[in-house]
mmCIF file of C-alpha atoms in Angstrom:
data_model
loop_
_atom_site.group_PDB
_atom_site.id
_atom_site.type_symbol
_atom_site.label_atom_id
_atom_site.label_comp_id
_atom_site.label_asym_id
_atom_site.label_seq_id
_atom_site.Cartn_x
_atom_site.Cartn_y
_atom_site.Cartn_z
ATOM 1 C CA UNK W 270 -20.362 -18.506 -26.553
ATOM 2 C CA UNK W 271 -22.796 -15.919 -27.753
ATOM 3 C CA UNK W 272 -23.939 -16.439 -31.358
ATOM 4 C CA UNK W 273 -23.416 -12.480 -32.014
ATOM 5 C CA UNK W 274 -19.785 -12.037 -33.165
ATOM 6 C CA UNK W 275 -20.058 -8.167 -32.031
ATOM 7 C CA UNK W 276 -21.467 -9.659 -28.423
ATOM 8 C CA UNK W 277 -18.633 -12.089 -28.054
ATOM 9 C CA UNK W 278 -15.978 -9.071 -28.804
ATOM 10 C CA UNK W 279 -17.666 -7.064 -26.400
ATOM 11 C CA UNK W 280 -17.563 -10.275 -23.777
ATOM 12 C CA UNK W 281 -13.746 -10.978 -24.002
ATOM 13 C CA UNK W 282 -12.731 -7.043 -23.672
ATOM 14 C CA UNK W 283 -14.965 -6.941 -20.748
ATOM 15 C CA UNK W 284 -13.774 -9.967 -19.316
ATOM 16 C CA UNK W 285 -9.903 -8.773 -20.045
ATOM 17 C CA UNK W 286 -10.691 -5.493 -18.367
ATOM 18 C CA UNK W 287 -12.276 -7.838 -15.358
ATOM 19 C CA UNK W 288 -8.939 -9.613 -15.562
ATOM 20 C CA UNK W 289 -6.432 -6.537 -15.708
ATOM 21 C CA UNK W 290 -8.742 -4.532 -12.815
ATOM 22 C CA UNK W 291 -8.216 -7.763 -10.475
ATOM 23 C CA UNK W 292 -4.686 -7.892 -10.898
ATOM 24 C CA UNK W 293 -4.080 -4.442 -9.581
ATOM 25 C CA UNK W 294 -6.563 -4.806 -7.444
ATOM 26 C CA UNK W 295 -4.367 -7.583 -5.465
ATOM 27 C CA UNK W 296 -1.261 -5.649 -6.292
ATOM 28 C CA UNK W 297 -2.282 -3.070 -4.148
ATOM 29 C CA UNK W 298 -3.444 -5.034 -1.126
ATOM 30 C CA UNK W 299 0.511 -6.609 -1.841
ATOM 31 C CA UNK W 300 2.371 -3.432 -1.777
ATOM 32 C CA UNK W 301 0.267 -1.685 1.078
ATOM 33 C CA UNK W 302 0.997 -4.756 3.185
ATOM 34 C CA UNK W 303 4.665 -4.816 2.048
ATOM 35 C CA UNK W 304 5.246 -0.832 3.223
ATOM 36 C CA UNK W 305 2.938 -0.958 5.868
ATOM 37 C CA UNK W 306 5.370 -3.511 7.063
ATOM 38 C CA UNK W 307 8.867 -2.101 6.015
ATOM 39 C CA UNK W 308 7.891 1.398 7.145
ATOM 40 C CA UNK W 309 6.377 -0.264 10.772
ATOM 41 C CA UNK W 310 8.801 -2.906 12.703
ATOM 42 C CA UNK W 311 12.514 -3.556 12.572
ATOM 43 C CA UNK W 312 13.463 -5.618 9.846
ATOM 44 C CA UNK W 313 14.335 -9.367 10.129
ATOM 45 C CA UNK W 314 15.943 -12.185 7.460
ATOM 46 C CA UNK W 315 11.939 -13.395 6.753
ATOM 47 C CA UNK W 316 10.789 -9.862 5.929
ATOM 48 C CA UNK W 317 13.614 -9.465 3.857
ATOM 49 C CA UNK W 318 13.580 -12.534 1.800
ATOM 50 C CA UNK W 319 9.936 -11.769 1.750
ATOM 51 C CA UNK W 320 10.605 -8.808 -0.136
ATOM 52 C CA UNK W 321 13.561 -9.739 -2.439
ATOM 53 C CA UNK W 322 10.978 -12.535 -3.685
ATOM 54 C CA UNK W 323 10.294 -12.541 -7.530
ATOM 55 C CA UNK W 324 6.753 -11.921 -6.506
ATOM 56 C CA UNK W 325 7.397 -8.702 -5.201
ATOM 57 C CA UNK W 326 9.338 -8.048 -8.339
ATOM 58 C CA UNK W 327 6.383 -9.244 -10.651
ATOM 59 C CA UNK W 328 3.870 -6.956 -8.495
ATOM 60 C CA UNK W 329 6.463 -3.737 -8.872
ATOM 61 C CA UNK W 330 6.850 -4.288 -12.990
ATOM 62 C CA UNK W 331 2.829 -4.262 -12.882
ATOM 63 C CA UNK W 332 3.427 -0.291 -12.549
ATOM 64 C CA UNK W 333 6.996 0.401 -13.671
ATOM 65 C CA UNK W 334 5.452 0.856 -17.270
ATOM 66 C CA UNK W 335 3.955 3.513 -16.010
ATOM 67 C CA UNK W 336 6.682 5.227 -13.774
ATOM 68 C CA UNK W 337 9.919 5.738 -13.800
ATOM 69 C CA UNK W 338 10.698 5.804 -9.609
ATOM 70 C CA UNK W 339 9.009 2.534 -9.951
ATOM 71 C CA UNK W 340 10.513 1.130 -12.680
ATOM 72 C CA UNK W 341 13.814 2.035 -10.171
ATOM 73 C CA UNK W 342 12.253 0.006 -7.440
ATOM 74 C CA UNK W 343 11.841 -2.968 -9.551
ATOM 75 C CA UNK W 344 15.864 -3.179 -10.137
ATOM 76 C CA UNK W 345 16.377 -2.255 -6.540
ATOM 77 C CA UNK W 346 14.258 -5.124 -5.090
ATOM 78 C CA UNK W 347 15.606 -7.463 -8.087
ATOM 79 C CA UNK W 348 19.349 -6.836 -6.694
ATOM 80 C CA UNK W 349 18.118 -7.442 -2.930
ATOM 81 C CA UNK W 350 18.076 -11.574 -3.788
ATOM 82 C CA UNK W 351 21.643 -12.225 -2.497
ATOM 83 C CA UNK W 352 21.910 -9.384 -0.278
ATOM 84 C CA UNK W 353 18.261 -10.185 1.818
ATOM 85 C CA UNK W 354 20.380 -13.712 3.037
ATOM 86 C CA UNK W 355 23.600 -11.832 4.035
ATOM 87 C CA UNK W 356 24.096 -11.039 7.848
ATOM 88 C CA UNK W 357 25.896 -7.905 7.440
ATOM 89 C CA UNK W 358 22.966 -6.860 5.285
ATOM 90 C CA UNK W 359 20.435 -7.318 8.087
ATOM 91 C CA UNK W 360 22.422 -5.294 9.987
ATOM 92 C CA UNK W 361 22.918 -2.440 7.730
ATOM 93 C CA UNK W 362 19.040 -2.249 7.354
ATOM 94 C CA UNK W 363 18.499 -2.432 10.982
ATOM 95 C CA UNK W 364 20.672 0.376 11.653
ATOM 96 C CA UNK W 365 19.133 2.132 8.976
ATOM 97 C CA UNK W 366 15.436 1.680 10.389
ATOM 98 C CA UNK W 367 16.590 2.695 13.904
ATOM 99 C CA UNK W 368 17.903 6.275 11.684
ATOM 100 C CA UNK W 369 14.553 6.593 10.121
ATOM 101 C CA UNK W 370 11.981 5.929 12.398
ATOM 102 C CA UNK W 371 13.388 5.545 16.169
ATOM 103 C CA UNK W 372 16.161 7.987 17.171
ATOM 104 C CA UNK W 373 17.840 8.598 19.519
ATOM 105 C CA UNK W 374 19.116 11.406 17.349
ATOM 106 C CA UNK W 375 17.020 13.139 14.922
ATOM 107 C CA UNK W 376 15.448 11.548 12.065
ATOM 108 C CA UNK W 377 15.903 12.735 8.579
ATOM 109 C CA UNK W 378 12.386 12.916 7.829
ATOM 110 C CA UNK W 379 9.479 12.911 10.381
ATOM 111 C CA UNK W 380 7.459 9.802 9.342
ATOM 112 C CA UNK W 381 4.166 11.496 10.708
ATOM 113 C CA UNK W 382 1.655 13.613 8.740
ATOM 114 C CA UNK W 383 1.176 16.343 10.672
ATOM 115 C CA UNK W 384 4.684 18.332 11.181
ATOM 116 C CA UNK W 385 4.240 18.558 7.362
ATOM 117 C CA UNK W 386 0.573 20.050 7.298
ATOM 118 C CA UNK W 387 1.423 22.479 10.289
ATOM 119 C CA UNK W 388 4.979 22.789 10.050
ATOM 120 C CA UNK W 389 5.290 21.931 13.957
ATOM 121 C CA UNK W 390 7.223 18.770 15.144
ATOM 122 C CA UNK W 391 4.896 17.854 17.779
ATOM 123 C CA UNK W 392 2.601 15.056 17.663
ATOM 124 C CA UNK W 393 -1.308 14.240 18.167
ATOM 125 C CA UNK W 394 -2.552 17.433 16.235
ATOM 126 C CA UNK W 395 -6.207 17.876 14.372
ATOM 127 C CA UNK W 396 -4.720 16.626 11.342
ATOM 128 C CA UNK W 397 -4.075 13.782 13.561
ATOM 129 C CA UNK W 398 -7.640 13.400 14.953
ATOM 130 C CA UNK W 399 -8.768 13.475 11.043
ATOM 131 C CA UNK W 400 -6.724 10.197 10.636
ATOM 132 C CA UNK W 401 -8.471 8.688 13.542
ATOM 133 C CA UNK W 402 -11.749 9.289 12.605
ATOM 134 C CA UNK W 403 -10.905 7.787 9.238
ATOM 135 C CA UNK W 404 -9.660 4.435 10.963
ATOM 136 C CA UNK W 405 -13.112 4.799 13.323
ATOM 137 C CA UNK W 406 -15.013 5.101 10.063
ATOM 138 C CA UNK W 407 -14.390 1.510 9.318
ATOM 139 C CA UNK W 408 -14.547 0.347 12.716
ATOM 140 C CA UNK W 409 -10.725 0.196 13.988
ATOM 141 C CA UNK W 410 -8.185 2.304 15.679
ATOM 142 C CA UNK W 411 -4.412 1.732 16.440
ATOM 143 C CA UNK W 412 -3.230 -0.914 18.694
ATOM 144 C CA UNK W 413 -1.837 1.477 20.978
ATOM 145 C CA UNK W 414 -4.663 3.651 20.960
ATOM 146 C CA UNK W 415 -3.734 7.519 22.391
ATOM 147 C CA UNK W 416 -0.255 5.720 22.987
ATOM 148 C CA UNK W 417 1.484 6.174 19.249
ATOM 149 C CA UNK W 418 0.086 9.257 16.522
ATOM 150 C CA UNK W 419 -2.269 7.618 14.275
ATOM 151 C CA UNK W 420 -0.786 9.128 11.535
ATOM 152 C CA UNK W 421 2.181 7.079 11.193
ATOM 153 C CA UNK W 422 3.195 6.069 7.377
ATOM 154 C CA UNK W 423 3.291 2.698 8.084
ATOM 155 C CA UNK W 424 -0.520 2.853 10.086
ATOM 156 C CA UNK W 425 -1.629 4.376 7.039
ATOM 157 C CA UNK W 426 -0.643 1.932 5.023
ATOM 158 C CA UNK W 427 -1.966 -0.766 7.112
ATOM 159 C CA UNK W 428 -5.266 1.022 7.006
ATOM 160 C CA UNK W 429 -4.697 1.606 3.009
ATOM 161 C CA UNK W 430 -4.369 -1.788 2.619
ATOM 162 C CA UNK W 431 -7.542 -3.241 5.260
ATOM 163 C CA UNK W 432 -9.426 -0.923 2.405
ATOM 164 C CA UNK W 433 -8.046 -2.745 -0.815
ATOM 165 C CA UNK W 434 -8.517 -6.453 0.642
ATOM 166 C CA UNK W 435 -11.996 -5.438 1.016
ATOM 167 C CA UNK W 436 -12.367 -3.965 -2.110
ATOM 168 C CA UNK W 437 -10.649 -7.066 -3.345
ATOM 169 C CA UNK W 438 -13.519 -9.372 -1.809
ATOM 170 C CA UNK W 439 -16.324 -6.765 -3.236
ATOM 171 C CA UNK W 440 -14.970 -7.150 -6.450
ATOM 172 C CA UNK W 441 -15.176 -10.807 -6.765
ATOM 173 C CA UNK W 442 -18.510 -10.937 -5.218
ATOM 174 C CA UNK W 443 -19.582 -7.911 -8.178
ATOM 175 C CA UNK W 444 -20.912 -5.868 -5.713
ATOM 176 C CA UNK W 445 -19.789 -3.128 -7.471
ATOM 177 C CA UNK W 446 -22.028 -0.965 -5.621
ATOM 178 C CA UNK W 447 -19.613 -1.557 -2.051
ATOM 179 C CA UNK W 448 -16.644 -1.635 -4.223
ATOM 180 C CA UNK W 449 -17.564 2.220 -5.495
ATOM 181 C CA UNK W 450 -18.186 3.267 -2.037
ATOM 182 C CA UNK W 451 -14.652 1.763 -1.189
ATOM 183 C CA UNK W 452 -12.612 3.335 -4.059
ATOM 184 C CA UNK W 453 -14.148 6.417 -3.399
ATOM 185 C CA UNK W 454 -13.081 6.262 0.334
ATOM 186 C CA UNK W 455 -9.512 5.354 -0.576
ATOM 187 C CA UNK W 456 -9.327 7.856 -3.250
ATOM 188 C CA UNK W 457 -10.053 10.819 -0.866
ATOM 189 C CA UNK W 458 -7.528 9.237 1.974
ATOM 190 C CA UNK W 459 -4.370 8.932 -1.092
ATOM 191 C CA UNK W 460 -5.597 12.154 -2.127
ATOM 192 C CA UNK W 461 -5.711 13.805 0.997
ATOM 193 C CA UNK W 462 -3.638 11.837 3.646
ATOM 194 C CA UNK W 463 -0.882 10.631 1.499
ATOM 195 C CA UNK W 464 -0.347 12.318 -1.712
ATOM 196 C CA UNK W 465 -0.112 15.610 0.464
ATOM 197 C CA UNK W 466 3.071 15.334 2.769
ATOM 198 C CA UNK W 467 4.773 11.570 0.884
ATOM 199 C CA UNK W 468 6.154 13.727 -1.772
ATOM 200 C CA UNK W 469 8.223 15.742 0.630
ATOM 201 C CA UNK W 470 8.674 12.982 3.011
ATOM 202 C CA UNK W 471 10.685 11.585 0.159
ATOM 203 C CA UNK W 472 12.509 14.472 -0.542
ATOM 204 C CA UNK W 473 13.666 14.978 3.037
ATOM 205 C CA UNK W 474 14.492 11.411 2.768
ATOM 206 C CA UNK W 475 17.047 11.518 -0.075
ATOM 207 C CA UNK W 476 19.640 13.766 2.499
ATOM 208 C CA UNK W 477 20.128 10.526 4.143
ATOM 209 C CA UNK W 478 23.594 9.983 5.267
ATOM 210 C CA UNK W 479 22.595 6.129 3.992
ATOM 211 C CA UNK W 480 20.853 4.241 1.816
ATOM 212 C CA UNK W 481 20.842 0.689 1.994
ATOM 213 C CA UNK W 482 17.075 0.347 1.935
ATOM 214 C CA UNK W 483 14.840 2.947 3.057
ATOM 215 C CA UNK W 484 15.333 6.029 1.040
ATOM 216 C CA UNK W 485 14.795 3.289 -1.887
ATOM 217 C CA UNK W 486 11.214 2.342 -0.498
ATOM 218 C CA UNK W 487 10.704 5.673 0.778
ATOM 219 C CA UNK W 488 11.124 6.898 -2.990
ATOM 220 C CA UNK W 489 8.977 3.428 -4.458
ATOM 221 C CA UNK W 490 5.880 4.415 -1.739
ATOM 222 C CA UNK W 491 5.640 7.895 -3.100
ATOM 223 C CA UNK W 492 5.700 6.831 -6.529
ATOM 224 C CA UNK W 493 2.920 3.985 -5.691
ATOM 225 C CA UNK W 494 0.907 6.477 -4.000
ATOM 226 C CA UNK W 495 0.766 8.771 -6.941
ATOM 227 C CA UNK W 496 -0.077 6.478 -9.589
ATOM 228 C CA UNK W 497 -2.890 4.561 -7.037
ATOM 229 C CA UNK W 498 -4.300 8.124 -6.741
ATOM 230 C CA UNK W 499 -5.018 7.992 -10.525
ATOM 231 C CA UNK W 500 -5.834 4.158 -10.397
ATOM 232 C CA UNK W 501 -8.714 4.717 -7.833
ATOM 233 C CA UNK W 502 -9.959 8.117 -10.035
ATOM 234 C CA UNK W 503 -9.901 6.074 -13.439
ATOM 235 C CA UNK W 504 -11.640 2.638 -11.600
ATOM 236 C CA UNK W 505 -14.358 5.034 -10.053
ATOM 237 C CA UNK W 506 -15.263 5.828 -14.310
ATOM 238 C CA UNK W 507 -15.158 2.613 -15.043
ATOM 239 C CA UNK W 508 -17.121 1.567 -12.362
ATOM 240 C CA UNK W 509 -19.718 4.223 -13.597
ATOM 241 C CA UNK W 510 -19.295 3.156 -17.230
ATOM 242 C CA UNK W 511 -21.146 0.317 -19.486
ATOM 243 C CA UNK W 512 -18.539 -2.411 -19.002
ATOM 244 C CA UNK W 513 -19.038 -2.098 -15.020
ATOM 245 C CA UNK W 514 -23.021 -2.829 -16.135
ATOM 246 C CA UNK W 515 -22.192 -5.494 -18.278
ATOM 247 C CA UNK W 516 -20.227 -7.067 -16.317
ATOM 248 C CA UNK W 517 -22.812 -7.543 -13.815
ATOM 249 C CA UNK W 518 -25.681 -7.964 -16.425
ATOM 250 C CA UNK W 519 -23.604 -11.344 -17.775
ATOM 251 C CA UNK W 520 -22.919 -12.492 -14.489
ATOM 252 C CA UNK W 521 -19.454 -12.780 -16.030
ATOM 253 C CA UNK W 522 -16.922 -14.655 -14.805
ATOM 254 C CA UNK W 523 -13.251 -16.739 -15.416
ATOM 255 C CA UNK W 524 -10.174 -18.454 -14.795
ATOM 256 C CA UNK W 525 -7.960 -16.541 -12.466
ATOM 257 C CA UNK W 526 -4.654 -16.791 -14.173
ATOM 258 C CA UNK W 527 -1.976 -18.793 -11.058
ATOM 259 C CA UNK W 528 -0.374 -15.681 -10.847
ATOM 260 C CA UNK W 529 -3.060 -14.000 -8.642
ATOM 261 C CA UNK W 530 -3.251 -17.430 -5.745
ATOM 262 C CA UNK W 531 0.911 -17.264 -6.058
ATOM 263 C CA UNK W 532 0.963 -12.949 -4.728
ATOM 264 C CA UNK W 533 -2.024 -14.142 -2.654
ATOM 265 C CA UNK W 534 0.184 -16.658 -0.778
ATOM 266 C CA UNK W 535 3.105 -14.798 -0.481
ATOM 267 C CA UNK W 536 0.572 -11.654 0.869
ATOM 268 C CA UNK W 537 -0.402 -14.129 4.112
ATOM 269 C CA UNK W 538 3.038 -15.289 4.589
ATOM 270 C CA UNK W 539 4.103 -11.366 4.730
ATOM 271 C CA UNK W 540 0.769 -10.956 6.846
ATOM 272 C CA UNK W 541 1.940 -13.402 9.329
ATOM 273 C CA UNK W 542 5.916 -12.072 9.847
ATOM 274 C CA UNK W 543 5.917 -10.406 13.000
ATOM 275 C CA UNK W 544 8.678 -7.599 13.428
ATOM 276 C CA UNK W 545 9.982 -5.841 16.097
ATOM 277 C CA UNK W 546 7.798 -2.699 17.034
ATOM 278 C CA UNK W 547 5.320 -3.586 14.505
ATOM 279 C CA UNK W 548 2.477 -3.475 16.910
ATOM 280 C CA UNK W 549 3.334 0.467 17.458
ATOM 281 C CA UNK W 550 1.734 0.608 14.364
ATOM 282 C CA UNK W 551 -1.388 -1.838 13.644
ATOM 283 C CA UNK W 552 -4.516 -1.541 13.439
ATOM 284 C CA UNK W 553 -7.112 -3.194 15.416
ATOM 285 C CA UNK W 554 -10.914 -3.810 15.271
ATOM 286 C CA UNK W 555 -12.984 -1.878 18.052
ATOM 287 C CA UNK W 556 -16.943 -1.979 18.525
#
C-alpha cells in the first residue's frame, strides 16, 4: 500500500473503475453472443434455459439503471424461468422465429440492413458489401459466403461480439493501445451499422400479430445497442484520460470478483449450443 494517503485514494478509484470497465466489458461479449444467437437459429429447450438463467438476468440489470426498455427485458427474461422448461413454450417460440426470420409469408420486419438504408426489399446491396468488408477487416466472412446477406442482425451480432471478446483479452493484457483501436472500430459499426436501421427494425417489430419472445428481444437489442453506442464513446475518453495512464504506469491489477468466471462459463456453454439454421449466420475465419 502506498505510504501517500492521496496516492492510495487515487489507486482504489482507479482500480474500481478497472473493475466496473471489465464487467461491462464481459457483459457485452454475453449479450452479443446471446442475440447473435436468438436472432440466428431456431430455438431449442438449451438455448432457452440458457437464457432464462439468473446470469442473463444479472448481465441485463448491469444496464437497466440506465434504461428503461432494458429495465423491461430484465422482468421479461426473469418470468421466462418456468416457461423456458415448458413444451408448449418451445413451440410457441419456434413458431414465432419461423414468423420473424423464415417465411413462407412475409415477415413483419426485414431482419437485413439494407431494405432500411435503400428502402428496397432486395438483398446483397452496397450497404451490404460495406458489411463485408467490415467482417474482411478482421479477417472473416460468413459461413455461407455469397450464399446468405452479410448483413443479417444476428451476423452482426456475431461479428459485434468476435470484437468485444477481443477487446476483453486486450484489456486484461493493458494493451490499451489495441483495446482503443478496437472500441473505436466497434463504435463506428453500432454507430453506423446498427444504431441506424435497429430502431425501426423494432418498431416494425411491435405490429407483430405475437409476442411470446421476439418482439421482447427485438425491443432489449435496440435498447443495448443504444446505450453500447455511448459505452464505447465514453470508454474511448477514458481510455485517453489519466486513469487509462495510471493504470498502466502501476501495472495495476486485482481480484476478479466470481461473478465475472460465473457469466464467463455460462458465455461458452451458450457458445457451444448449436441451433437450427445457425450456421446461415456465423462467421468464419478466412486467410
Amino acid at each position: 500500500m502506498s505510504e501517500n494517503p492521496d496516492s492510495a485514494i487515487e489507486e482504489t478509484a482507479v482500480r474500481d473503475e478497472l473493475l466496473s470497465l471489465e464487467a461491462l466489458l464481459i457483459s457485452r461479449c454475453y449479450l452479443f453472443a446471446l442475440f447473435h444467437k436468438a436472432f440466428g437459429g431456431e430455438p431449442n429447450s438449451l438455448f432457452l434455459e440458457s437464457m432464462a438463467s439468473t446470469i442473463t438476468v444479472d448481465v441485463v440489470n448491469e444496464y437497466a439503471h440506465a434504461d428503461e426498455t432494458m429495465g423491461k427485458l430484465e422482468v421479461f427474461i426473469s418470468g421466462l424461468s418456468d416457461k423456458a422448461r415448458d413444451a408448449s413454450f418451445l413451440d410457441e417460440a419456434i413458431t414465432e422465429y419461423a414468423l420473424f426470420f423464415e417465411g413462407p409469408a412475409d415477415l413483419p420486419a426485414y431482419p437485413w440492413e439494407a431494405p432500411y438504408i435503400s428502402h428496397d426489399a432486395t438483398v446483397f446491396q452496397k450497404s451490404t458489401l460495406t458489411i463485408r468488408e467490415a467482417y474482411r477487416s478482421y479477417g472473416l466472412q460468413v459461413k455461407l459466403f455469397q450464399h446468405v446477406p452479410d448483413d443479417h442482425v444476428s451476423t452482426m451480432c456475431a461479428f459485434m461480439g468476435h470484437l468485444a471478446d477481443r477487446s476483453l483479452t486486450a484489456f486484461r493484457d493493458r494493451r490499451f493501445g489495441d483495446l482503443g483501436v478496437l472500441l473505436g472500430d466497434q463504435y463506428r459499426f453500432v454507430r453506423d451499422h446498427l444504431n441506424n436501421w435497429i430502431p425501426e427494425y423494432a418498431k416494425l417489430a411491435r405490429n407483430a400479430k405475437t409476442a411470446c419472445l421476439y418482439p421482447q428481444l427485438i425491443h432489449g437489442m435496440q435498447a443495448f445497442a443504444r446505450l453500447d453506442e455511448v459505452f464505447l464513446a465514453e470508454t474511448l475518453v477514458w481510455l485517453g484520460g489519466s486513469s487509462a495512464e495510471a493504470a498502466v504506469a502501476c501495472n495495476m491489477s486485482y481480484e476478479a470478483p466470481s461473478a465475472f468466471a460465473a457469466v464467463e462459463n455460462i458465455l461458452a456453454r451458450l457458445n457451444e449450443i448449436r441451433l437450427v439454421g445457425i450456421e446461415e449466420n456465423e462467421l468464419v475465419e478466412v486467410a
